[in-house]
C-alpha positions as a printed NumPy array, in Angstrom:
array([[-128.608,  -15.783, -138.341],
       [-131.17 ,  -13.268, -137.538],
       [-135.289,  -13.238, -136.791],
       [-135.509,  -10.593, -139.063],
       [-134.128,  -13.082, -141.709],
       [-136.039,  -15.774, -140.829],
       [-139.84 ,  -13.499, -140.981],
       [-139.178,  -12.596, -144.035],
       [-138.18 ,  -16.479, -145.501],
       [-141.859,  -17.346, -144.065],
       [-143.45 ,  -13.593, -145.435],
       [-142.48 ,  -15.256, -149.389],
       [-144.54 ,  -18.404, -148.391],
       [-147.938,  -16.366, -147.647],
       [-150.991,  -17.259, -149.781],
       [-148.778,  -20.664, -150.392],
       [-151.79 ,  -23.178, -150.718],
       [-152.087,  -27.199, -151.3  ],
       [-149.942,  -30.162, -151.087],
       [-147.633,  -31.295, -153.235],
       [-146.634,  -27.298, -152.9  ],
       [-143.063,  -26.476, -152.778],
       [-142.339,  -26.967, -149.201],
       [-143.916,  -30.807, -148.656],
       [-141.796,  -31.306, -152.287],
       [-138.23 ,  -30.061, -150.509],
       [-138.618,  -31.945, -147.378],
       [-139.86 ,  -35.142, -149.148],
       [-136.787,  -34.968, -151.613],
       [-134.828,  -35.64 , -148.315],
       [-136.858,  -37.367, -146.103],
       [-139.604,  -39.601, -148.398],
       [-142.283,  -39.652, -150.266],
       [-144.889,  -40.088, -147.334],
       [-144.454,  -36.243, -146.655],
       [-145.635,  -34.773, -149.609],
       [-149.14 ,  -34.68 , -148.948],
       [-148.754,  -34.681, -145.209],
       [-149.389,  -32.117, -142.233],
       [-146.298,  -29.481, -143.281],
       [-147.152,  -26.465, -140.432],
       [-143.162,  -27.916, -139.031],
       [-142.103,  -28.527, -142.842],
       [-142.687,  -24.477, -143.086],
       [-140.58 ,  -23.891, -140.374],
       [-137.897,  -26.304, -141.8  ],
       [-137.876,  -24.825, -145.182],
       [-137.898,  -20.921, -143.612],
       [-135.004,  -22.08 , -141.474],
       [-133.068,  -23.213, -144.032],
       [-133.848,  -21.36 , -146.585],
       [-132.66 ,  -18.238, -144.598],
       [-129.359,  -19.621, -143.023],
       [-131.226,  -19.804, -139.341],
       [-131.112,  -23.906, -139.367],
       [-128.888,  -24.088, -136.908],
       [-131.02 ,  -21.728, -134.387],
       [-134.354,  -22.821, -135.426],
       [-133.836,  -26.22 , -135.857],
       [-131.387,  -27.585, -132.992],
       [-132.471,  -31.185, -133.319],
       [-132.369,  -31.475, -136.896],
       [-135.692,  -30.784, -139.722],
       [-138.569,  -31.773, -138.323],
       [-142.011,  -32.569, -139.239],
       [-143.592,  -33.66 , -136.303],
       [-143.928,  -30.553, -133.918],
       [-143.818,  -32.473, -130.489],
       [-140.246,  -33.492, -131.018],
       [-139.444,  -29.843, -132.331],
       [-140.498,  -28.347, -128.991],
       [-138.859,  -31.35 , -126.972],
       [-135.752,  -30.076, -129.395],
       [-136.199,  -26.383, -127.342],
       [-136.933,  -28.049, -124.449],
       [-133.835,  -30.105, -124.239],
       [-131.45 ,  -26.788, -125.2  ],
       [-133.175,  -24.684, -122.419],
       [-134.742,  -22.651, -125.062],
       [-138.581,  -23.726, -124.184],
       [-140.799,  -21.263, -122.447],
       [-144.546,  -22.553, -121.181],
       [-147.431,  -20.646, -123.068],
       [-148.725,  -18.843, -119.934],
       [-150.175,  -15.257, -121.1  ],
       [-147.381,  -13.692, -119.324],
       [-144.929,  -16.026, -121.035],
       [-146.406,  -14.906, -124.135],
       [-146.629,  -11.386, -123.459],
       [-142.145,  -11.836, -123.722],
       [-142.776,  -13.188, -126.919],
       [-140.038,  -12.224, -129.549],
       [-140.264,  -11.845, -133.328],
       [-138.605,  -14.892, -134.918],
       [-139.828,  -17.327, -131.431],
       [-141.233,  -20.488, -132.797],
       [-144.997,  -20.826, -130.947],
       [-146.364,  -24.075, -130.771],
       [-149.962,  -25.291, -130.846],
       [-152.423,  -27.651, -128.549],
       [-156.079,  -27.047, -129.785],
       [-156.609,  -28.915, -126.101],
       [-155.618,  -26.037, -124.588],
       [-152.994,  -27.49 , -122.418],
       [-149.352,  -26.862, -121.892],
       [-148.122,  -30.133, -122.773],
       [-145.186,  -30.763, -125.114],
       [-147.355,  -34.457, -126.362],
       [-150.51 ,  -33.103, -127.312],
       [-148.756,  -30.091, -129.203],
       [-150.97 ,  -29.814, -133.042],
       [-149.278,  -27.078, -134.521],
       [-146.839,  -24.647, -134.886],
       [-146.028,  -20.971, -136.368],
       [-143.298,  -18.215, -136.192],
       [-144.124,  -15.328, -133.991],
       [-144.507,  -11.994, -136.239],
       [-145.345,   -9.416, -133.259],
       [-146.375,   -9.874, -129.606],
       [-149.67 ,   -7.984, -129.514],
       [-150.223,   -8.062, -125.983],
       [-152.923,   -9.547, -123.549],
       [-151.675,  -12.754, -124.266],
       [-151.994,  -12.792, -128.536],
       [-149.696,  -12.924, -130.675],
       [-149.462,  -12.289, -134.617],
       [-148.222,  -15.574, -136.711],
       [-146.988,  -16.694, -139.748],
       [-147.787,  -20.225, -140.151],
       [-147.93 ,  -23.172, -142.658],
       [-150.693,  -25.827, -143.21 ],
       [-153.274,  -23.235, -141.451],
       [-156.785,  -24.491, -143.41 ],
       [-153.953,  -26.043, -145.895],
       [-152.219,  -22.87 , -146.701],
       [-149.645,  -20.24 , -145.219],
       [-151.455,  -17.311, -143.739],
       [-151.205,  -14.964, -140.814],
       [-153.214,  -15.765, -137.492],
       [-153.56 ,  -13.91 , -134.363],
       [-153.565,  -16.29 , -131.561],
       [-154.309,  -16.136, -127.768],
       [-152.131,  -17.962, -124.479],
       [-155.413,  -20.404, -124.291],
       [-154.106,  -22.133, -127.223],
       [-150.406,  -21.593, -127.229],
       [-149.075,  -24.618, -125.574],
       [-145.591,  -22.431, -125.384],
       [-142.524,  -21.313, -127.813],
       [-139.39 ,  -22.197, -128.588],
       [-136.52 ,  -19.246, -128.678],
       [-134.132,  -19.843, -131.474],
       [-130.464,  -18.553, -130.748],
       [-130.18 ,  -16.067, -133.553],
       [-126.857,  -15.612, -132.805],
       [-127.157,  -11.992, -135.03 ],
       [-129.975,  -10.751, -133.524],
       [-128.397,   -8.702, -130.494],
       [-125.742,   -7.413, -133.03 ],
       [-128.312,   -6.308, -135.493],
       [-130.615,   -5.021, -132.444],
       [-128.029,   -2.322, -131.347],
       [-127.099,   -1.129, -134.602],
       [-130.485,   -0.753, -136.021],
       [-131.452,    1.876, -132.582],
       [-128.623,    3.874, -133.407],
       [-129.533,    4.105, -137.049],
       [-131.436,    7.01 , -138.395],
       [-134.534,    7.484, -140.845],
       [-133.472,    8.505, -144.042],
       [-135.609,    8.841, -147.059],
       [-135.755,   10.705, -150.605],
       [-134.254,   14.171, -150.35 ],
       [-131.129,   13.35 , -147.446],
       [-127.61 ,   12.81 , -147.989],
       [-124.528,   12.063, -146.261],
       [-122.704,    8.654, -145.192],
       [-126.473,    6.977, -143.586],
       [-127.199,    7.855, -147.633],
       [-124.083,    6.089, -149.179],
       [-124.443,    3.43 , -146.517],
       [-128.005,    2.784, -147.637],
       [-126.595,    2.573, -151.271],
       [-123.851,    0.466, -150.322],
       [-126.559,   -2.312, -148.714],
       [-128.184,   -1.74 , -152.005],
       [-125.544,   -2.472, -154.107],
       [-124.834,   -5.564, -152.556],
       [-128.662,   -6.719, -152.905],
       [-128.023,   -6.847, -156.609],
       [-129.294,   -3.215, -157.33 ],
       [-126.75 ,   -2.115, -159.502],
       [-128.504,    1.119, -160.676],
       [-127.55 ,    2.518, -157.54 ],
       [-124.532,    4.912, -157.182],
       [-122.91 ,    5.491, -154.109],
       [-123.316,    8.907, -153.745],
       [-124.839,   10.048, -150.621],
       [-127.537,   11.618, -152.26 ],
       [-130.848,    9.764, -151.814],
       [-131.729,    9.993, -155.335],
       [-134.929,    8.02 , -157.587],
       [-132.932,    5.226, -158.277],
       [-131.893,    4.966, -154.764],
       [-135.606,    5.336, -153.479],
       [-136.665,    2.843, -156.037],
       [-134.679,    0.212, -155.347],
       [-135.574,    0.832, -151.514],
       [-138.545,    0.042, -152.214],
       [-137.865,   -3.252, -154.325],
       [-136.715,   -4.025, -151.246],
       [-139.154,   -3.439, -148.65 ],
       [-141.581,   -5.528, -151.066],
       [-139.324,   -8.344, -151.031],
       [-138.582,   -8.507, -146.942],
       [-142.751,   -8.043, -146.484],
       [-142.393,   -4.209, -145.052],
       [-143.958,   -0.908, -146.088],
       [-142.785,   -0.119, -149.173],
       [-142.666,    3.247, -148.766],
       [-138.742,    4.304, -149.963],
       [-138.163,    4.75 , -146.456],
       [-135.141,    3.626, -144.842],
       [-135.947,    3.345, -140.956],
       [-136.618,    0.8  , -137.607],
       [-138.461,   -1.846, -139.944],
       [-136.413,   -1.55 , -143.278],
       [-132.944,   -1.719, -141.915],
       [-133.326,   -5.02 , -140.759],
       [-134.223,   -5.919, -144.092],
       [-131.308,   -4.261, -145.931],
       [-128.894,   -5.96 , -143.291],
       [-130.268,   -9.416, -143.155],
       [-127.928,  -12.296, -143.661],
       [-128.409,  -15.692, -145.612]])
């Protein structure tokens, strides 16, 4: 289970517009009918969660629709942290932000609800989120809104964290065992035109870049800080 996982579950979803769409269609096959044209901001998170092997950290009561009792679910684990701007300045990637267009900090009046992309700072943060206008787009929101977050336990993340600052950058041209390690990774993302054999070749940069298109990163056949993440990820 790992944020990095979970961004790029909801980075497939963007430009998603409508109900029925597939999301409202998935939850209603297990909870009812009545949700496939409803509200589905939480059904996002749901389907990203589960669809990405995170349920367990994102959703710690259960799927949910109805944001409220998702943030009570944080709450209640000793995951919740109050949308103050310097509680949202701590922000992580992967932190599930919840909404009151009221602008209070209560859990009841709580309308909506996203999955932190990047902390930008002065209180914002960059979103992906479901049901925004009735579609899945990115949004850039500020503390005066942000009624506060949820932090998953991505039990990966720390793991993934420490290896990924000791990795280098390693791109068309390099060799050696970073090389055959990339290759490796590649292999086992169903890339089978790639040898291992520590040369970072065409095919290897190619399929690199498959990749970086499919986790929502540059895809610029460069293996470094935001595509090793992406290579590693676990489902």
């Amino acid at each position: 289970m790992t944020a990095a996982s979970m961004l790029a579950e909801a980075r497939k979803s963007l430009g998603l517009s409508g109900r029925p769409n597939a999301i409202t269609k998935e939850y209603a096959a297990r909870h009812g009918n009545e949700f496939l044209k409803a509200s589905w901001c939480d059904m996002a998170i749901t389907y990203w969660a589960r669809h990405s092997g995170n349920a367990a950290a994102v959703l710690p009561g259960g799927d949910r629709a109805y944001t409220p009792w998702h943030a009570e679910d944080f709450q209640k684990a000793g995951r919740w942290h109050t949308g103050t701007t310097a509680q949202v300045d701590a922000a992580k990637p992967g932190d599930i932000v919840f909404f009151d267009w009221g602008s209070s900090n209560s859990i009841s009046a709580i309308d909506h609800v996203g999955v932190v992309e990047k902390a930008l700072g002065g209180g914002r943060v960059q979103t992906i989120e479901g049901n925004t206008s009735d579609a899945c787009k990115r949004r850039v929101r500020g503390a005066d809104v942000i009624a506060g977050y949820g932090r998953p336990d991505y039990s990966g993340d720390d793991w993934t964290e420490a290896i990924v600052n000791k990795l280098p950058q390693v791109g068309k041209g390099d060799t050696g065992e970073n090389v055959e390690t990339v290759q490796g990774l590649l292999l086992a993302r169903s890339h089978p035109e790639v040898a291992v054999n520590g040369r970072f070749d065409d095919a290897t940069e190619a399929a690199v870049k498959a990749v970086q298109k499919w986790g929502g990163v540059t895809a610029d056949g460069i293996v470094g800080r935001d595509t090793w993440p992406v290579l590693l990820r676990v489902h």
